[in-house]
Amino acid sequence: MTDRIRVLLVDDDPDLAEVTGSFLEREDDRIAVESAPNATVGLERLAEGGIDCVVSDHDMPGPNGIEFLERVRERDADLPFILYTGKGSETVASEAISAGVTDYLQKGGGTEQYEILANRIADAVSKRRAEREAERTRTHLRAITDNSMDAIVTIDAESTILFANPAVERLFGYAPDELEGEPLSTLMPDREVDDHYEAVDRYLAGGDATTDWSAVEFPGRHRDGREVPLSISFGEFEEDGERRFVGVIRDVTERERHRAFVERSNDVVAALDADGTFQYVSPSVESIVGYEPGDLLGENAFEYVHPDDRERVLDAFRRSITGETENPTIEYRLRRADGDYLWVESVGSDRLDERGIGGYVVNTRDVSDRKRREEKLARLREWTRELNYARTVEETTRLTVDAVDAIVGAELSGIHLVNDAGTALEPVALAESVPAFFDERPSYDRDAPPGSRAALAWEAYRGDEPVAIDELSASDRLDEESPAESLVLHPIGDRGLFVISASTPEAFTDTDVLIAEILANHLETALDRVDRETRLERLHDATRSLIRADSREEIAERVIEAAAEVLGFSVTTVRLYDEDAGGLVPVAVSEAVKGVLPEREVFTPDGGSLNWAAYEAGEVRLYDDIETVDAVDQGTGLRSLLILPAGEHGTVSIGETEPGVFDGTDEFLARILATAAETAFDSEARTERLHRRSAELERQNERLEEFASVVSHDLRNPLNVAQGRVELAREECDSVHLDAAAKAHDRMDTLISDLLALARQGERVSETEPVDLAAVVESCWLNVDTADATLAVETDLTLLADASRLQQLIENLMRNAVEHGGDGVAVAVGTLGDGEGFFVADDGPGIPPDDRADAFDAGYSTSADGTGFGLRIVEQVATAHGWEIRVTDDPELGGARFEVSGVDVAEPPADE
C-alpha cells in the first residue's frame, strides 16, 4: 500500500502500548504500529529508517519524552512527533513546543482519544509528505532551470522578462539579473520587434488561437549584436490572476552541428518506426556494413540481425518502446552486404513521440575488434587458471607456449631458461611449428657476437623491459637471418626469456603484446610457485628423515644435507648448546664453511656473536650484509646471514658470500627446516630419557627379581622347616600353642605369596585378547576357598584383557569378600550401567567412606587374617590394563562394591 503510515509508539507500559496500537490500526487501516519500551530502544529503531511518525509517552525510565524529542530533532528536524502523555502540564507542553513537537495530546479515559490520535497522526504525516513533495517539485524545477542547456525565460502580457535561467548568458551574453525587468525585444533583432508585438496582441485578443507556438524558428540577438538562429517553444500559465508565458529557447546552430556530426560520424545512426522499419540511416552505414543508405530505407531492421541474436534484440526493442527499459545497450551480429556478419553494439533511444524526430533512434558502432580482444582475454583467463594447477617446470612452460600460440598466433614461440652454469638460455618448451622453421632447437649462448639472435636474446634477458620488433628482417638490431618476423622478447625475472614470435611481420596487435606480457608475468609467478612447492615437498621428505636419526650429531648432519641439497644454501652450521662448554658448540658444518669461516669452537654469552644473540632471544635474525653490523665474522667473506634458533637445543645458521641473497621464500623454508630440527632434537632427547628410564627400570626389575628370589628361597625354606617341626611336635604332644604356631605359619606363607606377586608382576600385562567375563568369574570361584559363600553372575560382557591377570584381580576380590564377609557371604558380579565396565560386590560389612582412599594401599586390611596386599594387587592389575577402579557401597547387597571402568569392550569370540 503506497500510503502506508508506519508509526513508532514509545511507551514503557507494554499493555497500554498494545491497546493503543490496536486501536490506531483499527481507526485507520493505513496505520501500522511498532512499539518500543523506552526512548533508547526507540532511537535504535529510528536509526534503521522507515518510520513516518513517532508517538511517545513523557514519563518513562531513562530519557523522558522531551529528551527523546530533542534527540530525534537532532537527527530529523521535521519527522512528525506527537507527545501522547497521561501526565500533561503547561510546562511539559511548553517544553515540547520549544523542542519542536508536532502535536501534543493528553491521554484520556475513553476510546475516543484513539480516533483523535489517529486523525492527528494521519494529518501530520500527510502534511509532511505534501511539504516534501512540494519541496521536491521546487527542487526539481530549480534543478531543471539551473542546469538546463536551453535558455528559459518567463514574461508577462506586456512581454516584460520576469525570470531568466543561467543558460541565457551562454546563449545571449546577458546575466539573468540583467534581463529581469527588461522587454523581451532586448533579445530580438530590430526588424523582428514589431512583428512580435503584433503576434502577441493577436494571441491575447484570442484571434490567433490556431498558431502553433512549439519549436518556432526565430532569430535572436546576442549582446554583441550578432544574430543567433533559435527554436522557441512558448507555454502559458496563470500567476496571481495574471497571464504569464514561459519560453524555452534553443540554439538551432547546435542542432545543425549535431546533424552534421551524425552525417559524418563513424557510427551508424538510424531512425526506426514503431515496427522497426528504417526511416533514416546515416551515410556511415556504407563504410561499416557496405549498404547504401537509400537501400535500407523501408526495410525491416531486424531482418539484418543474425538469427541467433534476433529475438534478444527484438525483446530489447519492445521493452524500450513500452517503457520497461530506458536506452538499452545490446551487442549482436549484423549482416554485411557481402553476407558475412560482424559484431556491433547499439544504443537505443525512444524518440517516437518527440516532435521533430518521431522515431526510435539507434546508434550503432563496430565492436568486432573489441569482441576479438575480449575473446582473447577470456581464453587467456582459462589458460592462466590452468597455470595455477601446473606442478612441474615442464608442465608450466608447455602450457604457456601452447597458450601464446593458440591465443595470439605466435607459432614460433618458446621459453628458454638459464642453464646451471649461467652460460646459455636453453629451450625448455617450444611451439609445435618451431622444428619446421629451425634446423635445430634454438639455444642462445651468453657470449654470442653482437647482431646475432643469441646476443639479442641476452640483451632482452638482461634488460628491464620487453623488446618488441614488428619486422625483424628490416631491423638494424639483428644481422643474422631468422625465420621469425614479428618478435616480442619478455624476461622471466632472473629465470630466463619468453620468446613470442611469428613468421609474418606486424602479426601482433597491442592486445597481443599485452597478452604476452600477462602470460610472461603469470609464467614467472607459476615457476616461482612450482619451485617453492617442489622445494617444500623435498624439504618435507628431508625433515621426516630427521626424526629417524639416532643421535644429535646425525640430526645435525641431516640438517646440513637438507640445507644444501633441498634449499640450495651453501654456508650452513648447526650449533648445539653444551652446558659443560658454556655455549653453542658446532656439531655439523657444510663443506663451504671450511673455505669461508675460520675454525671456531664455542659461541659463549659474552662472545658478542650474532648466533648467541639469536639463540638467547629465541628469534630468527636476518642480516642482508653482516659488514654493516657488529659481527664476529666481519671480513671473512661472509655477507648474507640467516640465524634460526632450534628451540633450547641450539641454532641453524645459513650464510652466503653475496649480500642480500635471502628472500621471503628462503626464510620461510629455512624456518620449516629449523622447526623440524627442533622437533627431531626434542624427540631424540625424549628417546634418550626413555632409554635411561628403561635402563633404570630394568635395573629395578632385576633388583626386584633378586629380592623375590631371596624371599622365595631364604624365607620359604625356614618357613617350611618350621611348618614341619610343628607337625612333628603334634605327634609327641597336644598343645594349643602348636595350633597358634601353625596358623602363624600359614599367614606368613600367604604374605610371602602376595609379596612375590607384587614384586614379580607389577603394573605390566602381556598381550590382550577378547575374554568372556562370566566364564572367568565361574573359573575363579572354583579356585578360591569360598566355604558356604554364594555367587550370582549377571553379565554378558566380553572385554579385551590379559586373561591370567584378570583372573588374579577377580580371585583377590573374591578372597577379600570371604575374608571380610564370612563363610556365608553373598557375592555378585555384573556389568556397569554404561556397558564399559564391571563390578564385584558382596553383602559383608563394606569399607567405611573415610577408609576407602587407603583401601588399595599395600598392607591395608580390616581383617585380622588379611595380608593387606590383595587389594593392592587388584589395583595394579587394573592400572596395567589402563582401567580405573573404585570402591563404594552396593545399593542392593549393602556391602562393598568394587567398580572397574574404562575397559575396552570386544566382540565375542567367533566360536561363541
Coordinates of C-alpha atoms in Angstrom, one line a residue, residues 396-813:
T396 CA 54.1 -24.9 -16.7
T397 CA 56.3 -23.8 -19.7
R398 CA 54.4 -26.2 -22.1
L399 CA 51.1 -24.7 -21.1
T400 CA 52.4 -21.1 -21.6
V401 CA 53.8 -21.8 -25.1
D402 CA 50.6 -23.5 -26.1
A403 CA 48.6 -20.5 -24.8
V404 CA 50.5 -17.9 -26.7
D405 CA 50.3 -19.9 -29.9
A406 CA 46.6 -20.5 -29.5
I407 CA 45.6 -17.0 -28.4
V408 CA 47.8 -14.7 -30.5
G409 CA 49.0 -17.0 -33.2
A410 CA 52.6 -16.8 -32.1
E411 CA 53.6 -20.1 -33.8
L412 CA 57.4 -19.7 -33.4
S413 CA 57.4 -19.1 -29.6
G414 CA 59.5 -20.7 -26.9
I415 CA 60.6 -20.5 -23.3
H416 CA 64.4 -20.5 -22.6
L417 CA 65.7 -20.8 -19.1
V418 CA 69.3 -20.1 -17.9
N419 CA 71.3 -23.2 -17.5
D420 CA 73.0 -24.1 -14.2
A421 CA 76.3 -22.6 -15.4
G422 CA 74.6 -19.4 -16.4
T423 CA 76.2 -19.5 -19.8
A424 CA 73.2 -20.2 -22.1
L425 CA 69.4 -19.7 -22.4
E426 CA 68.3 -23.3 -23.1
P427 CA 64.9 -24.2 -24.6
V428 CA 62.5 -26.0 -22.2
A429 CA 59.3 -25.6 -24.2
L430 CA 58.8 -24.8 -27.9
A431 CA 55.7 -24.3 -30.1
E432 CA 54.9 -27.2 -32.4
S433 CA 55.8 -25.2 -35.5
V434 CA 59.4 -24.4 -34.4
P435 CA 61.0 -27.6 -35.8
A436 CA 59.7 -26.8 -39.2
F437 CA 61.3 -23.4 -39.3
F438 CA 64.6 -24.0 -37.4
D439 CA 67.2 -26.6 -38.3
E440 CA 67.9 -27.3 -34.7
R441 CA 66.3 -26.3 -31.3
P442 CA 67.3 -22.7 -30.8
S443 CA 69.6 -22.1 -27.9
Y444 CA 71.3 -18.8 -27.0
D445 CA 74.9 -18.6 -25.8
R446 CA 75.8 -15.8 -23.5
D447 CA 79.0 -14.9 -25.4
A448 CA 77.5 -14.8 -28.9
P449 CA 78.7 -12.0 -31.2
P450 CA 76.6 -8.7 -31.5
G451 CA 73.9 -8.8 -34.1
S452 CA 73.2 -12.5 -33.6
R453 CA 69.9 -13.9 -32.4
A454 CA 71.6 -15.0 -29.2
A455 CA 73.0 -11.6 -28.5
L456 CA 69.6 -10.0 -28.9
A457 CA 68.1 -12.6 -26.6
W458 CA 70.6 -12.0 -23.9
E459 CA 70.2 -8.2 -24.3
A460 CA 66.4 -8.6 -23.6
Y461 CA 67.0 -11.1 -20.8
R462 CA 69.4 -8.6 -19.0
G463 CA 67.0 -5.6 -19.6
D464 CA 64.2 -4.4 -17.6
E465 CA 61.6 -4.0 -20.4
P466 CA 60.4 -6.4 -23.1
V467 CA 61.8 -6.0 -26.6
A468 CA 59.2 -5.7 -29.4
I469 CA 60.0 -5.7 -33.1
D470 CA 57.3 -5.6 -35.8
E471 CA 59.5 -6.6 -38.8
L472 CA 62.7 -8.3 -37.8
S473 CA 64.2 -8.5 -41.3
A474 CA 64.1 -4.7 -41.5
S475 CA 65.5 -4.1 -38.0
D476 CA 69.1 -2.9 -37.5
R477 CA 69.3 -4.9 -34.3
L478 CA 69.8 -8.2 -36.0
D479 CA 72.4 -9.2 -38.6
E480 CA 71.7 -12.9 -38.6
E481 CA 68.9 -14.4 -40.7
S482 CA 65.8 -15.6 -38.7
P483 CA 62.6 -17.4 -39.7
A484 CA 60.7 -15.0 -37.4
E485 CA 59.5 -11.6 -38.4
S486 CA 57.3 -10.4 -35.6
L487 CA 59.1 -10.7 -32.2
V488 CA 58.5 -9.9 -28.6
L489 CA 61.2 -10.9 -26.0
H490 CA 60.0 -10.9 -22.4
P491 CA 62.3 -11.5 -19.5
I492 CA 61.0 -14.1 -16.9
G493 CA 62.7 -12.5 -13.9
D494 CA 66.1 -14.0 -13.5
R495 CA 65.0 -17.4 -14.7
G496 CA 65.1 -16.9 -18.5
L497 CA 63.4 -15.5 -21.5
F498 CA 59.9 -15.8 -23.1
V499 CA 60.2 -15.6 -26.9
I500 CA 56.9 -14.7 -28.6
S501 CA 57.3 -14.7 -32.4
A502 CA 55.5 -15.3 -35.7
S503 CA 56.7 -15.8 -39.2
T504 CA 54.8 -12.8 -40.6
P505 CA 55.6 -9.1 -40.0
E506 CA 53.3 -6.9 -37.8
A507 CA 51.5 -10.0 -36.6
F508 CA 50.8 -8.8 -33.1
T509 CA 48.3 -6.1 -32.0
D510 CA 48.7 -4.1 -28.9
T511 CA 46.3 -6.5 -27.3
D512 CA 48.6 -9.4 -28.3
V513 CA 51.6 -7.7 -26.8
L514 CA 49.6 -7.1 -23.6
I515 CA 48.5 -10.8 -23.5
A516 CA 52.1 -11.9 -24.0
E517 CA 53.1 -9.7 -21.1
I518 CA 50.4 -11.1 -18.9
L519 CA 51.4 -14.6 -19.8
A520 CA 55.0 -13.9 -19.0
N521 CA 54.1 -12.5 -15.6
H522 CA 51.9 -15.4 -14.8
L523 CA 54.6 -17.8 -16.0
E524 CA 57.1 -16.2 -13.7
T525 CA 54.7 -16.5 -10.8
A526 CA 53.9 -20.1 -11.7
L527 CA 57.5 -21.0 -11.9
D528 CA 58.2 -19.4 -8.5
R529 CA 55.3 -21.4 -7.1
V530 CA 56.4 -24.6 -8.7
D531 CA 59.9 -24.1 -7.4
R532 CA 58.6 -23.2 -3.9
E533 CA 56.3 -26.2 -3.8
T534 CA 59.0 -28.6 -5.2
R535 CA 61.4 -27.3 -2.6
L536 CA 58.8 -27.6 0.1
E537 CA 57.9 -31.2 -0.8
R538 CA 61.6 -32.2 -0.9
L539 CA 62.0 -30.4 2.4
H540 CA 59.2 -32.3 4.0
D541 CA 60.8 -35.5 2.8
A542 CA 64.1 -34.4 4.3
T543 CA 62.6 -33.3 7.6
R544 CA 60.9 -36.7 8.0
S545 CA 64.3 -38.3 7.9
L546 CA 65.4 -36.1 10.8
I547 CA 63.1 -38.0 13.2
R548 CA 64.7 -41.3 12.2
A549 CA 68.2 -40.1 13.1
D550 CA 69.8 -42.0 16.0
S551 CA 71.7 -39.1 17.6
R552 CA 72.0 -35.4 17.9
E553 CA 75.1 -35.5 15.7
E554 CA 73.2 -37.4 13.0
I555 CA 70.3 -35.0 13.1
A556 CA 72.7 -32.1 12.7
E557 CA 74.4 -33.8 9.7
R558 CA 71.0 -34.3 8.0
V559 CA 70.1 -30.7 8.6
I560 CA 73.2 -29.7 6.7
E561 CA 72.4 -32.1 3.9
A562 CA 68.8 -30.7 3.6
A563 CA 70.0 -27.1 3.6
A564 CA 72.4 -27.8 0.7
E565 CA 70.6 -30.3 -1.4
V566 CA 67.0 -29.1 -1.0
L567 CA 67.2 -25.4 -0.2
G568 CA 70.4 -24.6 -2.0
F569 CA 72.2 -23.0 1.0
S570 CA 76.0 -23.4 0.9
V571 CA 77.4 -22.0 4.2
T572 CA 75.5 -23.8 6.9
T573 CA 76.4 -24.6 10.5
V574 CA 74.4 -26.4 13.2
R575 CA 75.5 -25.4 16.7
L576 CA 74.1 -27.1 19.9
Y577 CA 74.2 -25.8 23.4
D578 CA 76.7 -27.7 25.6
E579 CA 76.4 -27.0 29.3
D580 CA 79.9 -28.1 30.1
A581 CA 81.3 -25.9 27.3
G582 CA 79.1 -23.0 28.4
G583 CA 77.9 -22.1 24.9
L584 CA 77.0 -23.2 21.4
V585 CA 79.3 -25.8 20.0
P586 CA 79.5 -26.6 16.3
V587 CA 78.2 -30.1 15.7
A588 CA 77.9 -30.1 11.9
V589 CA 79.1 -27.8 9.1
S590 CA 78.8 -27.8 5.3
E591 CA 81.9 -28.1 3.1
A592 CA 81.6 -24.4 2.1
V593 CA 82.1 -23.3 5.8
K594 CA 85.6 -24.5 5.8
G595 CA 86.6 -22.3 2.9
V596 CA 84.8 -19.1 4.2
L597 CA 84.9 -19.1 8.0
P598 CA 87.7 -19.7 10.5
E599 CA 87.6 -22.6 12.8
R600 CA 85.7 -21.6 16.0
E601 CA 84.7 -23.9 18.8
V602 CA 82.2 -22.2 21.1
F603 CA 79.9 -19.2 21.0
T604 CA 79.5 -18.1 24.6
P605 CA 77.2 -15.5 26.1
D606 CA 80.0 -12.9 26.4
G607 CA 81.5 -13.6 23.0
G608 CA 79.4 -11.0 21.2
S609 CA 78.3 -13.4 18.4
L610 CA 75.1 -12.8 16.5
N611 CA 74.5 -16.5 16.8
W612 CA 74.3 -16.4 20.6
A613 CA 72.0 -13.3 20.5
A614 CA 69.5 -15.0 18.2
Y615 CA 69.6 -18.2 20.4
E616 CA 69.2 -16.2 23.6
A617 CA 66.3 -14.2 22.2
G618 CA 64.7 -17.2 20.6
E619 CA 64.1 -15.1 17.4
V620 CA 65.0 -15.6 13.8
R621 CA 67.6 -13.0 12.7
L622 CA 68.2 -12.0 9.1
Y623 CA 71.1 -9.8 8.0
D624 CA 71.4 -8.7 4.4
D625 CA 75.1 -7.8 5.0
I626 CA 77.0 -8.5 8.2
E627 CA 79.6 -6.0 7.2
T628 CA 77.1 -3.3 8.2
V629 CA 76.6 -4.7 11.7
D630 CA 78.9 -5.6 14.6
A631 CA 79.6 -9.3 13.8
V632 CA 82.5 -11.6 14.7
D633 CA 82.6 -12.8 11.1
Q634 CA 83.2 -9.5 9.5
G635 CA 86.0 -9.6 7.0
T636 CA 85.7 -13.4 6.5
G637 CA 83.9 -13.1 3.1
L638 CA 80.5 -14.0 4.6
R639 CA 77.9 -11.3 3.8
S640 CA 74.3 -12.6 4.0
L641 CA 73.4 -14.4 7.2
L642 CA 70.2 -16.1 8.5
I643 CA 70.2 -17.4 12.0
L644 CA 67.3 -19.7 13.2
P645 CA 67.0 -20.9 16.8
A646 CA 66.2 -24.6 17.2
G647 CA 64.4 -24.2 20.5
E648 CA 66.5 -24.7 23.6
H649 CA 68.9 -27.0 21.7
G650 CA 70.9 -24.6 19.6
T651 CA 70.9 -22.7 16.2
V652 CA 71.0 -23.3 12.5
S653 CA 72.9 -20.5 10.8
I654 CA 72.9 -20.1 7.0
G655 CA 75.1 -17.7 5.1
E656 CA 76.2 -16.7 1.6
T657 CA 79.1 -14.7 0.3
E658 CA 76.9 -12.3 -1.6
P659 CA 74.8 -9.6 0.3
G660 CA 71.0 -9.6 0.2
V661 CA 70.5 -13.0 -1.3
F662 CA 67.8 -14.3 1.1
D663 CA 64.2 -13.6 0.1
G664 CA 60.9 -14.4 1.9
T665 CA 60.7 -17.9 0.5
D666 CA 64.2 -18.7 1.7
E667 CA 63.4 -17.6 5.2
F668 CA 60.0 -19.4 5.1
L669 CA 61.7 -22.7 4.1
A670 CA 64.6 -22.2 6.5
R671 CA 62.1 -21.7 9.3
I672 CA 60.5 -25.1 8.4
L673 CA 63.9 -26.8 8.5
A674 CA 64.8 -25.2 11.9
T675 CA 61.4 -26.2 13.3
A676 CA 61.9 -29.8 12.0
A677 CA 65.3 -29.8 13.6
E678 CA 63.9 -28.7 16.9
T679 CA 61.3 -31.4 16.8
A680 CA 63.9 -34.0 15.9
F681 CA 66.1 -32.8 18.8
D682 CA 63.2 -32.9 21.2
S683 CA 62.3 -36.4 20.0
E684 CA 65.9 -37.5 20.4
A685 CA 66.1 -36.0 23.9
R686 CA 62.8 -37.8 24.8
T687 CA 64.1 -41.1 23.4
E688 CA 67.3 -40.7 25.3
R689 CA 65.4 -40.0 28.5
L690 CA 63.2 -43.1 27.8
H691 CA 66.3 -45.2 27.2
R692 CA 67.8 -44.0 30.5
R693 CA 64.4 -44.6 32.2
S694 CA 64.1 -48.1 30.6
A695 CA 67.6 -49.0 31.8
E696 CA 66.8 -47.8 35.3
L697 CA 63.5 -49.8 35.3
E698 CA 65.4 -52.8 34.0
R699 CA 67.8 -52.5 36.9
Q700 CA 64.9 -52.1 39.3
N701 CA 63.2 -55.1 37.9
E702 CA 66.4 -57.1 38.3
R703 CA 66.7 -56.0 41.9
L704 CA 63.0 -56.9 42.4
E705 CA 63.6 -60.3 40.8
E706 CA 66.6 -60.8 43.1
F707 CA 64.5 -59.7 46.0
A708 CA 61.8 -62.2 45.0
S709 CA 64.3 -65.0 44.7
V710 CA 65.7 -64.2 48.2
V711 CA 62.1 -64.1 49.6
S712 CA 61.2 -67.3 47.8
H713 CA 64.3 -69.2 48.8
D714 CA 65.6 -67.7 52.0
L715 CA 62.2 -67.2 53.7
R716 CA 60.2 -70.2 52.4
N717 CA 62.9 -72.7 53.4
P718 CA 63.0 -71.8 57.1
L719 CA 59.2 -71.5 56.9
N720 CA 58.9 -75.0 55.6
V721 CA 61.2 -76.2 58.3
A722 CA 59.1 -74.5 61.0
Q723 CA 55.9 -76.0 59.5
G724 CA 57.5 -79.5 59.5
R725 CA 58.7 -79.1 63.1
V726 CA 55.1 -78.2 64.2
E727 CA 53.7 -81.3 62.6
L728 CA 56.4 -83.5 64.3
A729 CA 55.6 -81.9 67.6
R730 CA 51.9 -82.7 67.2
E731 CA 52.9 -86.4 67.2
E732 CA 54.7 -86.0 70.5
C733 CA 52.3 -83.8 72.4
D734 CA 49.0 -82.0 72.2
S735 CA 49.2 -78.2 72.8
V736 CA 47.1 -75.1 71.9
H737 CA 50.4 -73.4 71.2
L738 CA 51.0 -75.7 68.3
D739 CA 47.7 -74.7 66.6
A740 CA 48.6 -71.0 67.0
A741 CA 52.1 -71.6 65.6
A742 CA 50.6 -73.5 62.5
K743 CA 48.2 -70.6 61.9
A744 CA 51.0 -68.1 62.1
H745 CA 53.0 -70.2 59.6
D746 CA 50.0 -70.2 57.2
R747 CA 49.7 -66.4 57.4
M748 CA 53.4 -66.0 56.7
D749 CA 53.0 -68.2 53.6
T750 CA 50.2 -66.1 52.3
L751 CA 52.1 -62.9 52.9
I752 CA 55.1 -64.3 51.0
S753 CA 52.9 -65.3 48.1
D754 CA 51.3 -61.9 47.8
L755 CA 54.6 -60.1 48.2
L756 CA 56.1 -62.2 45.4
A757 CA 53.1 -61.4 43.2
L758 CA 53.7 -57.7 43.7
A759 CA 57.4 -57.9 43.2
R760 CA 57.4 -60.1 40.1
Q761 CA 54.3 -58.9 38.1
G762 CA 53.9 -55.2 38.9
E763 CA 52.0 -53.0 36.5
R764 CA 52.5 -55.0 33.3
V765 CA 50.2 -57.1 31.2
S766 CA 51.0 -59.4 28.3
E767 CA 49.0 -59.5 25.0
T768 CA 45.3 -58.8 25.5
E769 CA 42.5 -60.8 23.8
P770 CA 38.7 -60.9 24.0
V771 CA 37.7 -62.5 27.3
D772 CA 34.3 -63.7 28.4
L773 CA 33.9 -62.1 31.8
A774 CA 31.3 -64.6 33.1
A775 CA 33.4 -67.6 32.2
V776 CA 36.4 -66.1 34.0
V777 CA 34.3 -65.4 37.1
E778 CA 33.0 -69.0 37.2
S779 CA 36.5 -70.4 36.9
C780 CA 37.8 -68.1 39.7
W781 CA 35.0 -69.2 42.0
L782 CA 36.3 -72.8 41.7
N783 CA 39.9 -71.7 42.5
V784 CA 39.0 -69.8 45.7
D785 CA 38.2 -71.4 49.1
T786 CA 34.7 -69.9 49.4
A787 CA 33.3 -72.2 52.1
D788 CA 29.5 -71.6 52.2
A789 CA 29.6 -68.3 50.2
T790 CA 27.2 -67.9 47.2
L791 CA 27.9 -66.3 43.8
A792 CA 25.5 -64.5 41.4
V793 CA 26.8 -63.7 37.9
E794 CA 24.7 -61.4 35.6
T795 CA 26.9 -60.2 32.8
D796 CA 27.5 -61.0 29.1
L797 CA 30.4 -58.6 28.8
T798 CA 33.3 -59.5 26.6
L799 CA 36.4 -57.3 27.1
L800 CA 40.0 -57.1 25.9
A801 CA 42.3 -58.2 28.8
D802 CA 45.2 -60.4 29.8
A803 CA 43.1 -63.4 30.9
S804 CA 45.5 -64.6 33.7
R805 CA 45.9 -61.1 35.2
L806 CA 42.1 -60.6 35.1
Q807 CA 41.7 -63.9 36.9
Q808 CA 44.1 -62.7 39.5
L809 CA 42.1 -59.5 40.0
I810 CA 38.8 -61.3 40.4
E811 CA 40.1 -64.1 42.7
N812 CA 41.6 -61.4 45.0
L813 CA 38.3 -59.6 45.1

